[in-house]
Amino acid sequence: MQLNELSARSGISTASIKYYLREGLLRPGEAVTATRARYGEHHLRRLELIQALRQIVGLGIEQIRTILSAADGGAPRLEVLATVQRVVLQLEPHGAEAHDAKGTSGEAPRGEGVASARPGDAVVRLRDWPDEESDARSALDAQLAHMEALGVPVSPEVLDAYSAAMDTIAGLDLQLTAEAADLDRAILTAAVGMHMHSQLLLKLLALAQASHAIRRFHGGSA
Amino acid sequence: MQLNELSARSGISTASIKYYLREGLLRPGEAVTATRARYGEHHLRRLELIQALRQIVGLGIEQIRTILSAADGGAPRLEVLATVQRVVLQLEPHGAEAHDAKGTSGEAPRGEGVASARPGDAVVRLRDWPDEESDARSALDAQLAHMEALGVPVSPEVLDAYSAAMDTIAGLDLQLTAEAADLDRAILTAAVGMHMHSQLLLKLLALAQASHAIRRFHGGSA
DNA sequence: GGCTTTAGGATAGGAGCACTATCCCATTGT
DNA sequence: ACAATGGGATAGTGCTCCTATCCTAAAGCC
């Protein structure tokens, strides 16, 4: 199919498709002649992926490009998925953290490269997760420290419950992404899945809060 | 203190403060004379709240206004916190959902106002939460249906684990927000807490996924 | 062979958002 | 009295994600 049809089938204007092309999110079609290019099903899937990443997960073009470059660069599946993690967790190396605000207090009670007494240690041991350094690991430590600093501490029990749930889900996710027919679909599953789970949590939290409030003041507002 | 000092102490430019004033996020100072107004500590706290809502939670001005109007409108604390929930969950009545994308399949296997067999029923019963209609409740049902439709289903066990954790946290939150000295701080705790928990989950999920991947392929990339 | 259609590159325009900068004037304090 | 200041009004900026217009050259079609 060519540009026009791709646009019609995807529901995305040719202008936007050209834009994605320019931005390197979508690979150029196979140039049949100098003025005609042919696109395939994978272009369609790619567009769906871009759309989902933008609209559902809320990523920016730059971030999407980071993921898709890895995917198109021939990186192994696991590495691409690691990139997805990094982006969704907003800890892209070159992106850096921009929002430090005025914090609440100093930095945090953890040293620099201190290997002992990291906030996440307990979970890792409890779940018997490999205790090796990773982006996710340091992100976890940072998050726990951050929450501590903001006055929203996390109890070991809660951390336990969270991590148990995550352990289960991670297994399923691995299976889902392994089953995914192509890399694009694996990315979609991974990114959308992560986002959806955190949204789900938010909704459950809200419901739990409402329930507690009702119980405590029985009859209050939702 | 007056504008200048408020700006200096909060680290926010007078221009921005004037902007917030105009947008109705910050209440006008007490007009000492026709050209001089006095601001108090609560203005400072309000600015911190606005800042946190913008930078940490990522809300827009409009959304912040929704919350703060409720707070300034003299609504009872619980109602204001319910508003916070609504906004953070992105289910502001008038905001509506804008992203339906092209979905994945039809709509969802749930009827319209069907009172039976809602996806969230199991959790509610399990946790013994009051089974009354609420924004959070319908948000949960919608989220579960949405995830189902997107091919990211949630198993009962996972839902169980999540809800158990949320039940615990909600209790703590209620306590924290009840303890909060003023409404602004309660809002901050509530909004930041919700956000932080969902971020924490994301990080734990990432770590769990990485761990599973490592275990399965032992020695792969993070 | 000529004429309309089309791809795709270049470039500019536009909408939304969160500010930011400028202007202005009345008051204020010295 | 006169420079300084607060605060209202208004316009502009920077960023992002598109969208619209123009253009050229090749293609297809008769």
Coordinates of C-alpha atoms (C1' of nucleotides) in Angstrom, one line a residue:
Chain A
M1 CA 0.0 0.0 0.0
Q2 CA 1.2 3.5 -0.4
L3 CA 1.0 6.7 1.8
N4 CA -2.6 7.4 1.0
E5 CA -3.9 4.0 1.8
L6 CA -1.7 3.8 4.9
S7 CA -3.2 7.0 6.1
A8 CA -6.7 5.8 5.3
R9 CA -6.2 2.5 7.1
S10 CA -4.5 3.9 10.1
G11 CA -6.8 6.9 10.4
I12 CA -3.7 9.2 10.7
S13 CA -3.4 12.1 8.3
T14 CA -0.7 11.9 5.7
A15 CA 0.7 15.0 7.2
S16 CA 1.2 13.3 10.5
I17 CA 2.7 10.2 8.9
K18 CA 5.1 12.4 7.0
Y19 CA 5.9 14.0 10.3
Y20 CA 6.6 10.7 12.0
L21 CA 8.7 9.7 9.0
R22 CA 10.7 12.9 9.4
E23 CA 11.1 12.3 13.1
G24 CA 12.4 8.8 12.4
L25 CA 9.6 7.0 14.2
L26 CA 8.4 5.3 11.1
R27 CA 10.7 3.7 8.7
P28 CA 10.5 4.9 5.1
G29 CA 8.5 2.7 2.8
E30 CA 10.2 0.6 0.2
A31 CA 10.8 2.9 -2.6
V32 CA 9.2 1.3 -5.6
T33 CA 10.2 4.1 -7.9
A34 CA 11.6 7.5 -7.2
T35 CA 8.2 8.8 -6.4
R36 CA 6.3 5.8 -5.1
A37 CA 6.9 3.9 -2.0
R38 CA 5.2 0.9 -0.7
Y39 CA 4.3 0.4 3.0
G40 CA 3.4 -2.9 4.6
E41 CA 1.5 -4.2 7.5
H42 CA 4.3 -3.5 9.9
H43 CA 4.0 0.2 9.1
L44 CA 0.4 0.0 10.1
R45 CA 1.4 -1.7 13.4
R46 CA 4.1 0.8 13.9
L47 CA 1.6 3.6 13.6
E48 CA -0.7 1.9 16.1
L49 CA 2.2 1.6 18.5
I50 CA 3.1 5.2 18.1
Q51 CA -0.5 6.2 18.7
A52 CA -0.7 4.1 21.8
L53 CA 2.5 5.3 23.2
R54 CA 1.4 8.9 22.6
Q55 CA -2.2 8.7 23.7
I56 CA -2.3 6.0 26.3
V57 CA 1.1 6.0 27.8
G58 CA 1.6 9.7 27.2
L59 CA 5.1 9.6 25.9
G60 CA 6.6 12.4 23.9
I61 CA 8.0 12.1 20.4
E62 CA 11.6 12.1 21.7
Q63 CA 10.9 9.3 24.1
I64 CA 9.1 7.3 21.5
R65 CA 12.1 7.7 19.2
T66 CA 14.4 6.4 21.9
I67 CA 12.4 3.2 22.1
L68 CA 11.8 2.8 18.4
S69 CA 15.4 3.5 17.5
A70 CA 16.4 0.6 19.7
A71 CA 13.8 -1.6 18.1
D72 CA 14.8 -0.6 14.6
G73 CA 18.5 -0.7 15.5
G74 CA 18.3 -4.4 15.7
A75 CA 18.9 -4.6 19.4
P76 CA 17.8 -7.9 21.1
R77 CA 14.3 -8.0 22.3
L78 CA 15.2 -7.9 26.0
E79 CA 17.4 -4.9 25.5
V80 CA 14.6 -3.1 23.7
L81 CA 12.2 -3.9 26.5
A82 CA 14.8 -2.6 29.0
T83 CA 14.7 0.6 27.0
V84 CA 10.9 0.7 27.3
Q85 CA 11.3 0.4 31.0
R86 CA 13.8 3.2 31.2
V87 CA 11.6 5.5 29.2
V88 CA 8.4 4.7 31.0
L89 CA 10.1 5.1 34.3
Q90 CA 11.4 8.4 33.1
L91 CA 15.0 7.6 33.9
E92 CA 16.4 7.9 30.4
P93 CA 20.1 8.5 31.0
H94 CA 20.2 11.5 28.7
G95 CA 16.9 12.7 29.8
A96 CA 17.9 13.1 33.3
E97 CA 15.6 14.3 36.1
A98 CA 14.4 17.8 35.7
H99 CA 12.0 18.1 38.6
D100 CA 13.8 18.3 41.9
A101 CA 11.5 21.1 43.0
K102 CA 12.7 22.5 46.3
G103 CA 12.4 19.1 47.8
T104 CA 11.6 18.9 51.4
S105 CA 14.8 18.5 53.1
G106 CA 18.4 17.7 52.0
E107 CA 19.0 15.1 49.5
A108 CA 18.4 11.8 51.1
P109 CA 19.9 9.6 53.7
R110 CA 21.7 7.4 51.3
G111 CA 25.3 7.9 50.4
E112 CA 26.6 7.8 46.9
G113 CA 27.7 4.4 45.7
V114 CA 27.1 2.9 49.1
A115 CA 26.3 -0.8 48.5
S116 CA 24.8 -1.4 51.9
A117 CA 21.6 -0.3 53.5
R118 CA 19.8 0.7 50.4
P119 CA 16.1 1.2 50.8
G120 CA 15.3 -1.5 48.3
D121 CA 17.4 -4.2 49.9
A122 CA 14.6 -5.7 51.9
V123 CA 12.4 -6.3 49.0
V124 CA 15.0 -7.8 46.9
R125 CA 15.9 -10.2 49.6
L126 CA 12.4 -11.0 50.3
R127 CA 11.5 -11.7 46.7
D128 CA 14.8 -13.4 46.1
W129 CA 15.4 -11.2 43.2
P130 CA 18.9 -11.1 41.8
D131 CA 20.7 -8.4 43.8
E132 CA 22.5 -6.9 40.9
E133 CA 22.7 -3.3 39.9
S134 CA 20.2 -2.1 37.3
D135 CA 18.4 0.9 36.3
A136 CA 15.2 -0.4 37.9
R137 CA 17.0 -1.2 41.1
S138 CA 18.4 2.3 41.5
A139 CA 15.1 3.8 40.4
L140 CA 13.5 1.8 43.2
D141 CA 15.9 3.1 45.8
A142 CA 15.5 6.6 44.6
Q143 CA 11.8 6.4 44.7
L144 CA 11.7 5.0 48.2
A145 CA 14.1 7.7 49.3
H146 CA 12.1 10.3 47.6
M147 CA 8.9 9.2 49.2
E148 CA 10.6 9.1 52.6
A149 CA 11.8 12.6 52.0
L150 CA 8.3 13.8 51.0
G151 CA 6.7 12.4 54.1
V152 CA 5.0 9.5 52.3
P153 CA 6.9 6.6 53.7
V154 CA 6.3 3.0 52.7
S155 CA 5.9 0.4 55.3
P156 CA 7.7 -3.0 54.8
E157 CA 4.3 -4.7 54.7
V158 CA 3.1 -2.6 51.9
L159 CA 6.3 -3.0 50.0
D160 CA 5.9 -6.7 50.5
A161 CA 2.4 -6.7 49.2
Y162 CA 3.3 -4.6 46.2
S163 CA 6.3 -6.7 45.3
A164 CA 4.4 -9.9 45.6
A165 CA 1.9 -8.6 43.1
M166 CA 4.6 -7.3 40.9
D167 CA 6.4 -10.6 41.0
T168 CA 3.3 -12.4 39.7
I169 CA 2.6 -9.9 37.0
A170 CA 6.2 -9.8 35.9
G171 CA 6.0 -13.5 35.2
L172 CA 2.8 -13.0 33.1
D173 CA 4.3 -10.1 31.3
L174 CA 7.4 -12.0 30.4
Q175 CA 5.2 -14.6 28.9
L176 CA 3.0 -12.1 27.1
T177 CA 6.0 -10.3 25.6
A178 CA 7.7 -13.5 24.7
E179 CA 4.5 -14.6 22.9
A180 CA 4.1 -11.4 21.1
A181 CA 4.4 -12.0 17.4
D182 CA 6.7 -9.1 16.7
L183 CA 8.8 -6.6 18.6
D184 CA 6.4 -3.8 18.0
R185 CA 3.6 -5.7 19.7
A186 CA 5.9 -6.7 22.5
I187 CA 6.7 -3.1 23.1
L188 CA 3.1 -2.2 23.0
T189 CA 2.2 -4.9 25.5
A190 CA 5.1 -3.9 27.8
A191 CA 4.5 -0.1 27.8
V192 CA 0.8 -0.2 27.9
G193 CA 0.9 -2.9 30.5
M194 CA 3.1 -0.9 32.8
H195 CA 1.0 2.1 32.4
M196 CA -2.3 0.3 32.9
H197 CA -1.1 -1.4 36.0
S198 CA -0.1 1.8 37.6
Q199 CA -3.4 3.3 36.7
L200 CA -5.2 0.4 38.1
L201 CA -3.4 0.8 41.3
L202 CA -4.4 4.4 41.4
K203 CA -8.0 3.5 41.0
L204 CA -7.8 0.8 43.7
L205 CA -6.2 3.2 46.0
A206 CA -8.9 5.7 45.4
L207 CA -11.6 3.2 46.1
A208 CA -9.8 1.9 49.2
Q209 CA -9.5 5.5 50.5
A210 CA -13.1 6.2 49.8
S211 CA -14.1 3.0 51.6
H212 CA -12.0 3.8 54.6
A213 CA -13.4 7.2 54.7
I214 CA -17.0 6.0 54.5
R215 CA -16.4 3.4 57.2
R216 CA -14.8 5.9 59.5
F217 CA -17.3 8.7 59.0
H218 CA -20.0 6.4 57.6
G219 CA -22.1 8.3 55.1
G220 CA -19.5 10.9 54.0
S221 CA -19.0 11.9 50.4
A222 CA -17.4 9.4 48.0
Chain B
M1 CA 4.8 40.2 53.6
Q2 CA 4.0 41.6 50.2
L3 CA 4.4 40.3 46.7
N4 CA 8.1 40.9 46.5
E5 CA 8.9 39.0 49.6
L6 CA 6.4 36.3 48.8
S7 CA 8.2 35.8 45.5
A8 CA 11.6 35.8 47.1
R9 CA 10.6 33.3 49.8
S10 CA 8.8 31.0 47.5
G11 CA 11.3 31.2 44.7
I12 CA 8.6 31.9 42.3
S13 CA 8.7 35.0 40.1
T14 CA 6.3 37.8 40.8
A15 CA 5.1 37.3 37.2
S16 CA 4.1 33.8 37.9
I17 CA 2.5 34.6 41.2
K18 CA 0.4 37.2 39.4
Y19 CA -0.5 34.6 36.9
Y20 CA -1.7 32.2 39.6
L21 CA -3.6 35.1 41.1
R22 CA -5.2 35.8 37.8
E23 CA -6.0 32.1 37.3
G24 CA -7.6 32.0 40.7
L25 CA -5.2 29.4 42.2
L26 CA -3.9 31.8 44.8
R27 CA -6.2 34.0 46.8
P28 CA -5.6 37.7 46.7
G29 CA -3.6 39.1 49.6
E30 CA -5.3 41.2 52.2
A31 CA -5.4 44.6 50.7
V32 CA -3.8 46.9 53.2
T33 CA -4.2 50.0 51.0
A34 CA -5.3 50.4 47.4
T35 CA -1.8 49.5 46.2
R36 CA -0.5 47.3 48.8
A37 CA -1.5 43.8 49.8
R38 CA -0.3 41.6 52.5
Y39 CA 0.3 37.9 52.1
G40 CA 0.6 35.4 54.8
E41 CA 2.2 32.0 55.5
H42 CA -0.7 30.2 53.9
H43 CA 0.0 31.9 50.6
L44 CA 3.5 30.5 50.9
R45 CA 2.0 27.0 51.5
R46 CA -0.4 27.4 48.7
L47 CA 2.4 28.2 46.3
E48 CA 4.3 25.1 47.4
L49 CA 1.2 23.1 46.9
I50 CA 0.7 24.5 43.4
Q51 CA 4.3 23.8 42.6
A52 CA 4.1 20.2 43.8
L53 CA 0.9 19.7 42.0
R54 CA 2.4 21.0 38.8
Q55 CA 5.9 19.5 39.0
I56 CA 5.5 16.3 40.9
V57 CA 2.0 15.2 40.2
G58 CA 2.0 16.8 36.7
L59 CA -1.4 18.4 36.9
G60 CA -2.4 21.3 34.6
I61 CA -3.5 24.7 35.8
E62 CA -7.1 23.9 35.0
Q63 CA -7.0 20.7 37.2
I64 CA -5.3 22.5 40.0
R65 CA -7.9 25.1 39.9
T66 CA -10.6 22.5 40.2
I67 CA -9.0 21.2 43.4
L68 CA -8.2 24.6 44.9
S69 CA -11.6 26.0 44.1
A70 CA -13.1 23.2 46.1
A71 CA -10.7 23.9 48.9
D72 CA -11.3 27.6 48.9
G73 CA -15.0 27.2 48.4
G74 CA -15.3 26.0 51.9
A75 CA -16.1 22.4 51.0
P76 CA -15.7 19.9 53.7
R77 CA -12.3 18.2 53.8
L78 CA -13.5 14.9 52.7
E79 CA -15.2 16.4 49.7
V80 CA -12.1 18.3 48.7
L81 CA -10.1 15.1 49.0
A82 CA -12.6 13.4 46.8
T83 CA -12.0 16.1 44.3
V84 CA -8.3 15.4 44.5
Q85 CA -9.0 11.8 43.7
R86 CA -11.2 12.7 40.8
V87 CA -8.6 14.9 39.3
V88 CA -5.6 12.7 39.9
L89 CA -7.6 9.8 38.4
Q90 CA -8.4 11.9 35.4
L91 CA -12.1 11.4 35.7
E92 CA -13.1 14.9 36.2
P93 CA -16.8 14.9 35.2
H94 CA -16.4 17.8 32.8
G95 CA -13.0 16.7 31.6
A96 CA -14.3 13.5 30.2
E97 CA -12.2 10.9 28.5
A98 CA -10.7 12.0 25.2
H99 CA -8.5 9.1 24.3
D100 CA -10.4 6.2 22.9
A101 CA -7.9 5.6 20.2
K102 CA -9.1 2.9 17.9
G103 CA -9.3 0.6 20.7
T104 CA -8.5 -3.0 20.1
S105 CA -11.8 -4.5 19.7
G106 CA -15.4 -3.5 20.3
E107 CA -16.2 -1.6 23.4
A108 CA -16.1 -4.0 26.3
P109 CA -18.1 -6.9 27.6
R110 CA -19.9 -4.9 30.2
G111 CA -23.4 -3.5 29.6
E112 CA -24.4 -0.1 30.4
G113 CA -25.9 0.5 33.8
V114 CA -25.8 -3.2 34.6
A115 CA -25.6 -3.5 38.4
S116 CA -24.5 -7.1 38.4
A117 CA -21.3 -8.7 37.3
R118 CA -19.1 -5.7 37.3
P119 CA -15.4 -6.4 37.0
G120 CA -14.7 -4.8 40.4
D121 CA -17.3 -6.8 42.3
A122 CA -14.9 -9.5 43.4
V123 CA -12.5 -7.0 45.0
V124 CA -15.1 -5.1 46.8
R125 CA -16.5 -8.2 48.3
L126 CA -13.1 -9.6 49.2
R127 CA -12.0 -6.5 50.9
D128 CA -15.4 -5.9 52.4
W129 CA -15.5 -2.4 51.0
P130 CA -18.9 -0.7 51.0
D131 CA -20.5 -1.6 47.7
E132 CA -21.9 1.7 46.9
E133 CA -21.6 3.6 43.7
S134 CA -18.8 6.1 43.6
D135 CA -16.4 7.7 41.1
A136 CA -13.6 5.5 42.2
R137 CA -15.8 2.4 41.9
S138 CA -16.8 3.1 38.3
A139 CA -13.2 4.1 37.5
L140 CA -12.1 0.8 38.7
D141 CA -14.6 -1.1 36.6
A142 CA -13.7 1.0 33.6
Q143 CA -10.0 0.4 34.1
L144 CA -10.4 -3.4 34.5
A145 CA -12.6 -3.5 31.4
H146 CA -10.1 -1.3 29.5
M147 CA -7.2 -3.6 30.5
E148 CA -9.2 -6.6 29.5
A149 CA -9.9 -5.0 26.1
L150 CA -6.3 -4.1 25.6
G151 CA -5.1 -7.6 26.2
V152 CA -3.6 -6.9 29.6
P153 CA -5.9 -8.8 31.8
V154 CA -5.7 -8.8 35.6
S155 CA -5.9 -12.0 37.5
P156 CA -7.9 -12.3 40.6
E157 CA -4.8 -13.0 42.6
V158 CA -3.1 -9.9 41.5
L159 CA -6.2 -7.8 42.1
D160 CA -6.3 -9.4 45.5
A161 CA -2.7 -8.5 46.3
Y162 CA -3.1 -5.0 45.0
S163 CA -6.2 -4.3 46.9
A164 CA -4.7 -5.7 50.1
A165 CA -1.9 -3.3 49.8
M166 CA -4.2 -0.4 48.9
D167 CA -6.4 -1.2 51.9
T168 CA -3.4 -0.9 54.2
I169 CA -2.2 2.3 52.6
A170 CA -5.6 3.9 52.5
G171 CA -5.8 3.5 56.2
L172 CA -2.4 5.2 56.7
D173 CA -3.4 7.9 54.2
L174 CA -6.6 8.7 56.0
Q175 CA -4.6 9.1 59.2
L176 CA -2.0 11.3 57.5
T177 CA -4.5 13.5 55.9
A178 CA -6.5 13.7 59.1
E179 CA -3.4 14.7 60.9
A180 CA -2.5 17.4 58.3
A181 CA -2.5 20.8 60.0
D182 CA -4.4 22.5 57.2
L183 CA -6.3 21.6 54.1
D184 CA -3.6 22.6 51.7
R185 CA -1.2 20.1 53.4
A186 CA -3.8 17.4 53.3
I187 CA -4.3 18.0 49.6
L188 CA -0.6 17.8 49.1
T189 CA -0.2 14.6 51.0
A190 CA -3.1 13.0 49.2
A191 CA -2.1 14.0 45.7
V192 CA 1.6 13.4 46.1
G193 CA 0.9 10.2 47.9
M194 CA -1.2 8.8 45.2
H195 CA 1.2 9.8 42.5
M196 CA 4.2 8.4 44.4
H197 CA 2.6 5.1 45.1
S198 CA 1.8 4.6 41.5
Q199 CA 5.3 5.5 40.6
L200 CA 6.6 3.1 43.2
L201 CA 4.6 0.4 41.7
L202 CA 6.0 1.1 38.3
K203 CA 9.5 0.8 39.6
L204 CA 8.8 -2.4 41.4
L205 CA 7.2 -3.8 38.3
A206 CA 10.3 -2.9 36.3
L207 CA 12.6 -4.5 38.9
A208 CA 10.4 -7.6 39.0
Q209 CA 10.4 -7.8 35.2
A210 CA 14.1 -7.5 35.1
S211 CA 14.5 -10.1 37.7
H212 CA 12.3 -12.5 36.0
A213 CA 14.1 -11.9 32.7
I214 CA 17.5 -12.4 34.3
R215 CA 16.3 -15.6 35.9
R216 CA 14.8 -16.9 32.8
F217 CA 17.7 -16.1 30.5
H218 CA 20.2 -15.8 33.4
G219 CA 22.8 -13.2 32.5
G220 CA 20.8 -11.3 29.8
S221 CA 20.7 -7.6 29.7
A222 CA 18.9 -5.8 32.5
Chain C
dG1 C1' 2.8 13.0 -25.7
dG2 C1' 0.4 15.7 -22.8
dC3 C1' -2.1 16.2 -18.5
dT4 C1' -3.8 15.1 -14.2
dT5 C1' -2.5 12.7 -9.9
dT6 C1' 0.6 11.7 -6.3
dA7 C1' 4.8 11.0 -3.2
dG8 C1' 7.6 13.1 -0.5
dG9 C1' 10.7 17.0 0.8
dA10 C1' 10.9 21.7 2.6
dT11 C1' 9.0 25.1 5.2
dA12 C1' 5.7 27.8 7.5
dG13 C1' 1.7 28.1 10.3
dG14 C1' -1.3 27.0 14.2
dA15 C1' -3.1 25.5 18.7
dG16 C1' -2.5 24.7 23.5
dC17 C1' -0.1 25.5 27.6
dA18 C1' 2.6 27.7 31.2
dC19 C1' 4.6 31.1 31.9
dT20 C1' 7.2 35.9 31.3
dA21 C1' 7.9 40.6 30.0
dT22 C1' 6.3 45.2 29.3
dC23 C1' 3.4 49.0 30.0
dC24 C1' 0.9 51.8 32.9
dC25 C1' -1.0 54.3 36.7
dA26 C1' -2.2 55.2 41.4
dT27 C1' -0.3 55.2 45.6
dT28 C1' 3.3 55.5 48.9
dG29 C1' 6.8 56.7 51.7
dT30 C1' 10.5 59.8 52.5
Chain D
dA1 C1' 7.5 66.3 45.3
dC2 C1' 9.3 62.5 43.2
dA3 C1' 11.5 58.1 42.6
dA4 C1' 9.9 53.5 43.8
dT5 C1' 6.5 49.8 44.1
dG6 C1' 2.2 46.9 43.6
dG7 C1' -0.7 45.2 40.8
dG8 C1' -3.9 45.1 36.6
dA9 C1' -4.0 44.5 31.7
dT10 C1' -2.1 42.7 27.6
dA11 C1' 1.1 40.8 24.6
dG12 C1' 4.9 37.9 23.7
dT13 C1' 7.8 33.6 24.3
dG14 C1' 9.2 28.8 24.2
dC15 C1' 8.0 24.3 23.7
dT16 C1' 5.5 20.5 21.6
dC17 C1' 2.8 18.2 18.3
dC18 C1' 1.0 18.4 14.7
dT19 C1' -1.3 20.6 10.0
dA20 C1' -1.2 23.2 5.7
dT21 C1' 0.9 24.9 1.7
dC22 C1' 4.1 24.7 -1.9
dC23 C1' 7.0 22.5 -4.9
dT24 C1' 9.2 19.2 -8.0
dA25 C1' 9.4 15.3 -10.5
dA26 C1' 7.9 11.1 -11.8
dA27 C1' 3.8 8.1 -12.9
dG28 C1' 0.0 6.6 -14.8
dC29 C1' -3.5 7.1 -18.1
dC30 C1' -5.7 8.0 -22.2

